[in-house]
CSV table of N, CA and C in Angstrom, one decimal:
chain,number,residue,atom,x,y,z
A,1,MET,N,7.8,-12.6,-37.3
A,1,MET,CA,7.5,-11.6,-37.7
A,1,MET,C,8.3,-10.3,-37.9
A,2,ALA,N,7.9,-9.3,-38.4
A,2,ALA,CA,8.3,-8.1,-38.8
A,2,ALA,C,8.7,-7.2,-37.8
A,3,ALA,N,9.6,-6.4,-37.5
A,3,ALA,CA,10.0,-5.6,-36.8
A,3,ALA,C,9.0,-4.8,-37.0
A,4,ASN,N,8.5,-3.8,-35.8
A,4,ASN,CA,7.6,-2.4,-35.8
A,4,ASN,C,8.6,-1.3,-36.3
A,5,LYS,N,8.1,-0.6,-37.1
A,5,LYS,CA,8.7,0.4,-37.7
A,5,LYS,C,10.3,0.1,-37.8
A,6,GLU,N,11.4,1.0,-37.8
A,6,GLU,CA,12.4,0.6,-37.6
A,6,GLU,C,13.2,0.2,-36.1
A,7,ASN,N,12.5,-0.1,-35.4
A,7,ASN,CA,13.1,-0.2,-33.9
A,7,ASN,C,12.8,-1.7,-33.9
A,8,SER,N,13.2,-2.1,-32.5
A,8,SER,CA,13.2,-4.1,-32.4
A,8,SER,C,12.1,-4.1,-31.4
A,9,ASN,N,10.8,-3.3,-31.7
A,9,ASN,CA,9.4,-3.9,-31.1
A,9,ASN,C,9.5,-4.9,-32.2
A,10,ILE,N,8.8,-6.1,-31.5
A,10,ILE,CA,8.3,-7.3,-32.5
A,10,ILE,C,6.7,-7.0,-32.5
A,11,GLY,N,6.4,-7.6,-34.0
A,11,GLY,CA,5.0,-7.2,-34.3
A,11,GLY,C,4.7,-6.6,-35.5
A,12,ALA,N,3.5,-6.5,-35.9
A,12,ALA,CA,3.3,-5.8,-37.2
A,12,ALA,C,3.6,-4.5,-37.6
A,13,PHE,N,3.7,-4.1,-38.4
A,13,PHE,CA,4.0,-2.4,-38.7
A,13,PHE,C,2.8,-1.7,-38.3
A,14,ASP,N,2.9,-0.7,-37.4
A,14,ASP,CA,2.1,0.0,-37.0
A,14,ASP,C,1.8,1.3,-37.9
A,15,LEU,N,1.1,1.5,-38.4
A,15,LEU,CA,0.8,2.9,-39.4
A,15,LEU,C,0.4,4.0,-38.4
A,16,GLY,N,-0.2,3.8,-37.0
A,16,GLY,CA,-0.9,4.5,-36.3
A,16,GLY,C,-2.3,4.2,-36.2
A,17,GLU,N,-2.9,4.8,-35.0
A,17,GLU,CA,-4.4,4.6,-34.9
A,17,GLU,C,-4.5,3.0,-34.9
A,18,GLY,N,-3.6,2.0,-34.5
A,18,GLY,CA,-4.0,0.6,-34.7
A,18,GLY,C,-3.9,-0.1,-35.8
A,19,LEU,N,-3.5,0.9,-36.9
A,19,LEU,CA,-3.7,0.5,-38.4
A,19,LEU,C,-2.4,-0.2,-38.8
A,20,THR,N,-2.6,-1.5,-39.7
A,20,THR,CA,-1.4,-2.3,-40.2
A,20,THR,C,-1.6,-2.0,-41.9
A,21,PRO,N,-0.6,-2.3,-42.6
A,21,PRO,CA,-0.5,-2.1,-44.1
A,21,PRO,C,-1.7,-2.7,-44.8
A,22,VAL,N,-1.9,-4.3,-43.8
A,22,VAL,CA,-3.1,-5.0,-44.3
A,22,VAL,C,-4.2,-4.5,-44.3
A,23,ASP,N,-4.2,-4.0,-43.0
A,23,ASP,CA,-5.7,-3.2,-42.6
A,23,ASP,C,-6.1,-2.1,-43.9
A,24,VAL,N,-5.0,-1.3,-44.4
A,24,VAL,CA,-5.2,-0.5,-45.3
A,24,VAL,C,-5.5,-0.9,-46.7
A,25,TRP,N,-4.7,-2.1,-46.8
A,25,TRP,CA,-5.2,-3.1,-48.3
A,25,TRP,C,-6.8,-3.4,-48.1
A,26,GLN,N,-7.0,-3.8,-46.8
A,26,GLN,CA,-8.3,-4.6,-46.8
A,26,GLN,C,-9.4,-3.6,-46.8
A,27,GLY,N,-9.2,-2.4,-46.0
A,27,GLY,CA,-9.9,-1.2,-46.1
A,27,GLY,C,-10.6,-0.7,-47.6
A,28,LEU,N,-9.3,-0.6,-48.4
A,28,LEU,CA,-9.3,-0.2,-49.8
A,28,LEU,C,-10.4,-1.0,-50.7
A,29,HIS,N,-10.2,-2.3,-50.6
A,29,HIS,CA,-10.9,-3.4,-51.3
A,29,HIS,C,-12.1,-3.4,-50.8
A,30,ALA,N,-12.4,-3.4,-49.5
A,30,ALA,CA,-13.8,-3.5,-49.1
A,30,ALA,C,-14.8,-2.3,-49.5
A,31,SER,N,-14.2,-1.1,-49.7
A,31,SER,CA,-14.9,-0.3,-50.1
A,31,SER,C,-15.2,-0.1,-51.5
A,32,GLU,N,-14.2,-0.9,-52.3
A,32,GLU,CA,-14.6,-0.6,-53.7
A,32,GLU,C,-15.7,-1.1,-54.0
A,33,PRO,N,-16.3,-2.4,-53.7
A,33,PRO,CA,-17.7,-2.8,-53.9
A,33,PRO,C,-18.9,-1.9,-53.8
A,34,MET,N,-18.7,-1.1,-52.7
A,34,MET,CA,-19.7,-0.1,-52.1
A,34,MET,C,-19.6,1.2,-53.1
A,35,TRP,N,-18.3,1.7,-53.5
A,35,TRP,CA,-18.3,2.5,-54.6
A,35,TRP,C,-19.1,2.1,-55.7
A,36,ILE,N,-18.8,1.1,-56.3
A,36,ILE,CA,-19.2,0.6,-57.4
A,36,ILE,C,-21.1,0.7,-57.3
A,37,ALA,N,-21.4,0.0,-56.4
A,37,ALA,CA,-22.5,0.0,-56.3
A,37,ALA,C,-23.4,1.6,-56.0
A,38,SER,N,-22.9,2.5,-55.7
A,38,SER,CA,-23.4,3.7,-55.6
A,38,SER,C,-23.7,4.5,-56.9
A,39,ALA,N,-22.9,4.0,-57.7
A,39,ALA,CA,-23.0,4.4,-59.1
A,39,ALA,C,-24.3,4.6,-59.8
A,40,GLY,N,-25.1,5.8,-60.1
A,40,GLY,CA,-26.3,5.7,-60.8
A,40,GLY,C,-27.3,5.8,-59.7
A,41,MET,N,-27.2,5.8,-58.5
A,41,MET,CA,-28.1,6.0,-57.8
A,41,MET,C,-28.2,7.0,-56.8
A,42,GLU,N,-29.6,7.3,-56.4
A,42,GLU,CA,-29.9,8.5,-55.9
A,42,GLU,C,-28.7,8.7,-54.7
A,43,GLY,N,-28.4,10.0,-54.8
A,43,GLY,CA,-27.1,10.3,-53.6
A,43,GLY,C,-25.7,9.6,-53.8
A,44,GLY,N,-25.5,9.0,-54.6
A,44,GLY,CA,-24.7,8.0,-55.0
A,44,GLY,C,-23.3,8.7,-55.4
A,45,ALA,N,-23.4,10.1,-56.1
A,45,ALA,CA,-22.1,10.7,-56.1
A,45,ALA,C,-21.8,11.2,-54.7
A,46,GLU,N,-22.7,11.7,-54.0
A,46,GLU,CA,-22.1,12.0,-52.5
A,46,GLU,C,-21.6,10.8,-51.6
A,47,ASN,N,-22.3,9.6,-51.9
A,47,ASN,CA,-21.7,8.5,-51.3
A,47,ASN,C,-20.5,8.2,-51.7
A,48,GLN,N,-20.2,8.3,-53.1
A,48,GLN,CA,-18.9,7.9,-53.6
A,48,GLN,C,-17.7,8.9,-53.4
A,49,SER,N,-18.2,10.0,-52.9
A,49,SER,CA,-17.1,11.1,-52.7
A,49,SER,C,-16.6,10.8,-51.1
A,50,ARG,N,-18.1,10.7,-50.3
A,50,ARG,CA,-17.6,10.3,-48.8
A,50,ARG,C,-16.5,8.8,-48.8
A,51,ILE,N,-16.5,8.0,-49.8
A,51,ILE,CA,-15.8,6.7,-49.8
A,51,ILE,C,-14.5,7.1,-50.5
A,52,ASP,N,-14.4,8.0,-51.1
A,52,ASP,CA,-13.3,8.6,-51.8
A,52,ASP,C,-12.1,9.0,-50.4
A,53,ALA,N,-12.8,9.7,-49.9
A,53,ALA,CA,-12.3,10.8,-48.4
A,53,ALA,C,-11.6,9.6,-47.9
A,54,SER,N,-12.7,8.5,-47.4
A,54,SER,CA,-11.9,7.7,-46.3
A,54,SER,C,-11.2,6.9,-47.0
A,55,ASP,N,-10.9,6.7,-47.9
A,55,ASP,CA,-10.1,5.7,-48.8
A,55,ASP,C,-8.8,6.5,-49.2
A,56,LEU,N,-8.8,8.2,-49.3
A,56,LEU,CA,-7.4,8.8,-49.2
A,56,LEU,C,-7.0,8.8,-47.7
A,57,SER,N,-7.6,9.0,-46.7
A,57,SER,CA,-7.2,8.8,-45.5
A,57,SER,C,-6.4,7.5,-45.2
A,58,LEU,N,-6.8,6.5,-45.8
A,58,LEU,CA,-6.2,5.2,-45.7
A,58,LEU,C,-4.7,5.1,-46.2
A,59,LEU,N,-4.7,5.7,-47.9
A,59,LEU,CA,-3.7,6.0,-48.5
A,59,LEU,C,-2.8,7.0,-47.6
A,60,LYS,N,-2.9,7.7,-47.2
A,60,LYS,CA,-2.1,8.6,-46.4
A,60,LYS,C,-1.2,8.2,-45.5
A,61,GLN,N,-2.0,7.1,-44.8
A,61,GLN,CA,-1.5,6.2,-43.6
A,61,GLN,C,0.0,5.8,-44.3
A,62,LEU,N,0.1,5.6,-45.7
A,62,LEU,CA,1.4,4.6,-46.0
A,62,LEU,C,2.3,5.3,-46.4
A,63,GLU,N,2.3,6.7,-46.0
A,63,GLU,CA,3.4,7.8,-46.5
A,63,GLU,C,5.0,7.1,-45.7
A,64,GLN,N,4.5,6.6,-44.6
A,64,GLN,CA,6.0,6.2,-43.8
A,64,GLN,C,6.2,5.0,-43.9
A,65,PHE,N,5.3,4.3,-44.6
A,65,PHE,CA,5.7,2.7,-45.0
A,65,PHE,C,6.5,2.5,-46.2
A,66,PRO,N,7.6,1.5,-46.0
A,66,PRO,CA,8.3,1.6,-47.3
A,66,PRO,C,7.7,0.6,-48.4
A,67,ALA,N,7.8,1.5,-49.5
A,67,ALA,CA,7.4,0.8,-50.7
A,67,ALA,C,7.9,-0.6,-51.0
A,68,LYS,N,9.1,-1.2,-50.8
A,68,LYS,CA,9.5,-2.5,-51.1
A,68,LYS,C,8.7,-3.5,-49.9
A,69,ARG,N,8.1,-3.0,-49.0
A,69,ARG,CA,7.4,-3.9,-48.2
A,69,ARG,C,6.1,-3.9,-48.8
A,70,TRP,N,5.4,-2.8,-49.1
A,70,TRP,CA,4.1,-3.0,-49.8
A,70,TRP,C,4.1,-4.0,-51.1
A,71,ALA,N,5.0,-3.5,-51.7
A,71,ALA,CA,5.4,-4.6,-53.0
A,71,ALA,C,5.4,-6.0,-52.7
A,72,GLN,N,6.4,-6.2,-51.3
A,72,GLN,CA,6.5,-7.9,-51.4
A,72,GLN,C,5.1,-8.2,-50.8
A,73,MET,N,4.5,-7.4,-50.2
A,73,MET,CA,2.8,-7.9,-49.7
A,73,MET,C,2.2,-8.1,-50.8
A,74,CYS,N,2.1,-7.2,-51.5
A,74,CYS,CA,1.2,-7.4,-53.0
A,74,CYS,C,1.7,-8.7,-53.9
A,75,ASP,N,3.0,-8.6,-53.8
A,75,ASP,CA,3.5,-9.8,-54.8
A,75,ASP,C,3.0,-11.0,-54.3
A,76,GLY,N,3.0,-11.2,-52.9
A,76,GLY,CA,2.1,-12.7,-52.6
A,76,GLY,C,0.3,-12.5,-52.5
A,77,ILE,N,0.2,-11.4,-52.2
A,77,ILE,CA,-1.5,-11.5,-52.3
A,77,ILE,C,-2.0,-11.4,-54.0
A,78,GLY,N,-1.2,-10.7,-54.6
A,78,GLY,CA,-1.6,-10.6,-56.1
A,78,GLY,C,-1.8,-8.8,-56.3
A,79,TRP,N,-1.4,-8.3,-57.5
A,79,TRP,CA,-1.4,-6.9,-57.2
A,79,TRP,C,-2.9,-6.6,-58.0
A,80,THR,N,-3.7,-5.7,-57.4
A,80,THR,CA,-4.7,-5.1,-57.8
A,80,THR,C,-4.9,-3.7,-58.1
A,81,ALA,N,-5.2,-3.0,-58.9
A,81,ALA,CA,-5.2,-1.4,-59.0
A,81,ALA,C,-5.0,-0.9,-58.0
A,82,LEU,N,-6.0,-1.2,-57.0
A,82,LEU,CA,-5.8,-0.4,-55.6
A,82,LEU,C,-4.5,-0.6,-54.9
A,83,GLY,N,-4.2,-2.0,-55.1
A,83,GLY,CA,-2.7,-2.0,-54.6
A,83,GLY,C,-1.6,-1.5,-55.4
A,84,ALA,N,-1.7,-1.2,-56.6
A,84,ALA,CA,-0.9,-0.5,-57.1
A,84,ALA,C,-0.8,1.0,-56.8
A,85,ALA,N,-1.8,1.7,-57.1
A,85,ALA,CA,-2.2,2.8,-56.6
A,85,ALA,C,-1.8,3.3,-55.2
A,86,ALA,N,-1.8,2.3,-54.3
A,86,ALA,CA,-1.5,2.4,-52.6
A,86,ALA,C,0.2,2.5,-52.7
A,87,LEU,N,0.6,1.7,-53.6
A,87,LEU,CA,2.2,1.5,-53.7
A,87,LEU,C,2.5,2.9,-53.9
A,88,SER,N,2.0,3.9,-54.7
A,88,SER,CA,2.7,5.0,-54.8
A,88,SER,C,2.7,6.0,-53.6
A,89,TRP,N,1.8,5.9,-52.7
A,89,TRP,CA,1.9,6.7,-51.6
A,89,TRP,C,2.7,6.1,-50.7
A,90,CYS,N,3.7,5.1,-50.7
A,90,CYS,CA,4.6,4.6,-49.8
A,90,CYS,C,5.9,5.1,-49.9
A,91,GLU,N,6.6,5.2,-49.1
A,91,GLU,CA,8.0,6.1,-48.5
A,91,GLU,C,8.9,5.4,-49.7
A,92,GLY,N,9.3,6.3,-50.4
A,92,GLY,CA,10.5,5.7,-51.4
A,92,GLY,C,9.7,5.0,-52.7
A,93,ALA,N,8.6,5.1,-52.8
A,93,ALA,CA,8.0,4.7,-54.1
A,93,ALA,C,8.3,5.6,-55.3
A,94,THR,N,8.5,5.1,-56.3
A,94,THR,CA,8.9,5.3,-57.7
A,94,THR,C,8.2,5.3,-58.7
A,95,GLN,N,8.0,6.4,-59.6
A,95,GLN,CA,7.4,6.3,-61.2
A,95,GLN,C,7.4,4.7,-61.5
A,96,GLN,N,8.5,4.3,-61.8
A,96,GLN,CA,8.8,3.0,-62.5
A,96,GLN,C,8.1,1.8,-61.4
A,97,ALA,N,8.3,1.9,-60.5
A,97,ALA,CA,7.6,0.9,-59.5
A,97,ALA,C,6.4,0.8,-59.9
A,98,PHE,N,5.5,2.0,-59.5
A,98,PHE,CA,4.0,2.1,-59.7
A,98,PHE,C,3.9,1.5,-61.2
A,99,GLN,N,4.6,2.0,-62.2
A,99,GLN,CA,4.1,1.4,-63.4
A,99,GLN,C,4.0,0.1,-63.5
A,100,THR,N,5.1,-0.5,-63.3
A,100,THR,CA,5.7,-2.3,-63.0
A,100,THR,C,4.2,-2.5,-62.4
A,101,ALA,N,3.6,-2.1,-61.0
A,101,ALA,CA,2.7,-2.6,-60.4
A,101,ALA,C,1.4,-2.8,-61.2
A,102,TRP,N,1.4,-1.4,-61.9
A,102,TRP,CA,0.0,-0.8,-62.6
A,102,TRP,C,-0.1,-2.2,-63.7
A,103,SER,N,0.9,-2.4,-64.3
A,103,SER,CA,0.8,-3.4,-65.6
A,103,SER,C,0.8,-4.8,-65.3
A,104,LEU,N,1.5,-5.2,-64.0
A,104,LEU,CA,0.6,-6.4,-63.5
A,104,LEU,C,-0.8,-6.4,-62.9
A,105,ALA,N,-1.3,-5.4,-62.5
A,105,ALA,CA,-2.8,-5.7,-61.9
A,105,ALA,C,-3.7,-5.2,-63.2
A,106,VAL,N,-3.6,-4.6,-64.1
A,106,VAL,CA,-4.2,-3.9,-64.9
A,106,VAL,C,-3.6,-4.0,-66.4
A,107,PRO,N,-3.7,-5.0,-66.9
A,107,PRO,CA,-3.3,-5.7,-68.1
A,107,PRO,C,-3.7,-5.1,-69.5
A,108,GLU,N,-4.8,-4.8,-69.6
A,108,GLU,CA,-5.6,-4.4,-70.6
A,108,GLU,C,-5.5,-2.8,-70.7
A,109,ASP,N,-5.8,-2.4,-72.0
A,109,ASP,CA,-5.9,-1.0,-72.0
A,109,ASP,C,-7.3,-0.3,-71.8
A,110,ALA,N,-8.4,-0.8,-71.7
A,110,ALA,CA,-9.8,-0.3,-71.2
A,110,ALA,C,-9.9,-0.5,-70.1
A,111,LEU,N,-10.1,0.6,-69.3
A,111,LEU,CA,-10.1,0.7,-67.7
A,111,LEU,C,-11.4,0.5,-67.4
A,112,THR,N,-11.9,-0.3,-66.3
A,112,THR,CA,-13.2,0.1,-65.8
A,112,THR,C,-13.4,0.9,-65.0
A,113,ASP,N,-14.6,1.7,-64.6
A,113,ASP,CA,-14.8,2.7,-63.7
A,113,ASP,C,-13.8,2.4,-62.5
A,114,SER,N,-13.9,1.2,-61.8
A,114,SER,CA,-13.0,1.0,-60.5
A,114,SER,C,-11.6,1.0,-60.8
A,115,GLN,N,-11.2,0.5,-62.2
A,115,GLN,CA,-9.6,0.6,-62.2
A,115,GLN,C,-9.2,2.4,-62.7
A,116,GLN,N,-10.5,3.2,-63.3
A,116,GLN,CA,-9.9,4.6,-63.2
A,116,GLN,C,-9.8,5.3,-62.1
A,117,ARG,N,-10.9,4.8,-61.2
A,117,ARG,CA,-10.8,5.5,-59.8
A,117,ARG,C,-9.5,5.0,-59.0
A,118,ALA,N,-9.0,3.9,-59.2
A,118,ALA,CA,-7.7,3.5,-58.7
A,118,ALA,C,-6.5,4.3,-59.1
A,119,LEU,N,-6.7,4.9,-60.7
A,119,LEU,CA,-5.4,5.3,-61.3
A,119,LEU,C,-5.4,6.7,-60.6
A,120,GLY,N,-6.9,7.3,-60.2
A,120,GLY,CA,-6.8,8.7,-59.8
A,120,GLY,C,-6.2,8.9,-58.6
A,121,PHE,N,-6.1,7.7,-57.7
A,121,PHE,CA,-5.6,7.9,-56.3
A,121,PHE,C,-4.1,7.9,-56.2
A,122,ALA,N,-3.6,7.4,-57.4
A,122,ALA,CA,-2.1,7.3,-57.8
A,122,ALA,C,-1.2,8.7,-57.4
A,123,ARG,N,-0.4,8.7,-56.6
A,123,ARG,CA,0.3,9.8,-56.5
A,123,ARG,C,1.5,10.0,-57.9
A,124,THR,N,1.2,10.8,-58.5
A,124,THR,CA,2.1,11.1,-59.6
A,124,THR,C,3.4,12.0,-59.5
A,125,SER,N,3.8,12.3,-58.2
A,125,SER,CA,5.2,13.1,-57.9
A,125,SER,C,5.8,12.2,-56.5
């Protein structure tokens, strides 16, 4: 079991509000099909906007989570566009680490709408 934050409490890393990094990963990936399904539907843009806002709130939870640990998790799970974008929100993330993760997740040049959305979530600074 991993230490909770940087103290000696045993358990999963607590991001606050009862969320763990795995919850963030699952939340981002669970909302993606809903975002895709909303495209082109009446009220779809509004629904996509709500989903984006929810996903951004999840990403902000990663600001205190070490990038190295997120990368270890995604190395095990497998990199996705959303996983790579989320890495950019983690504490200590670098542009190089993001670019490496992105290249593992998205090997082709032509991006799908979903991949373009994930790229839009990535922090550039």
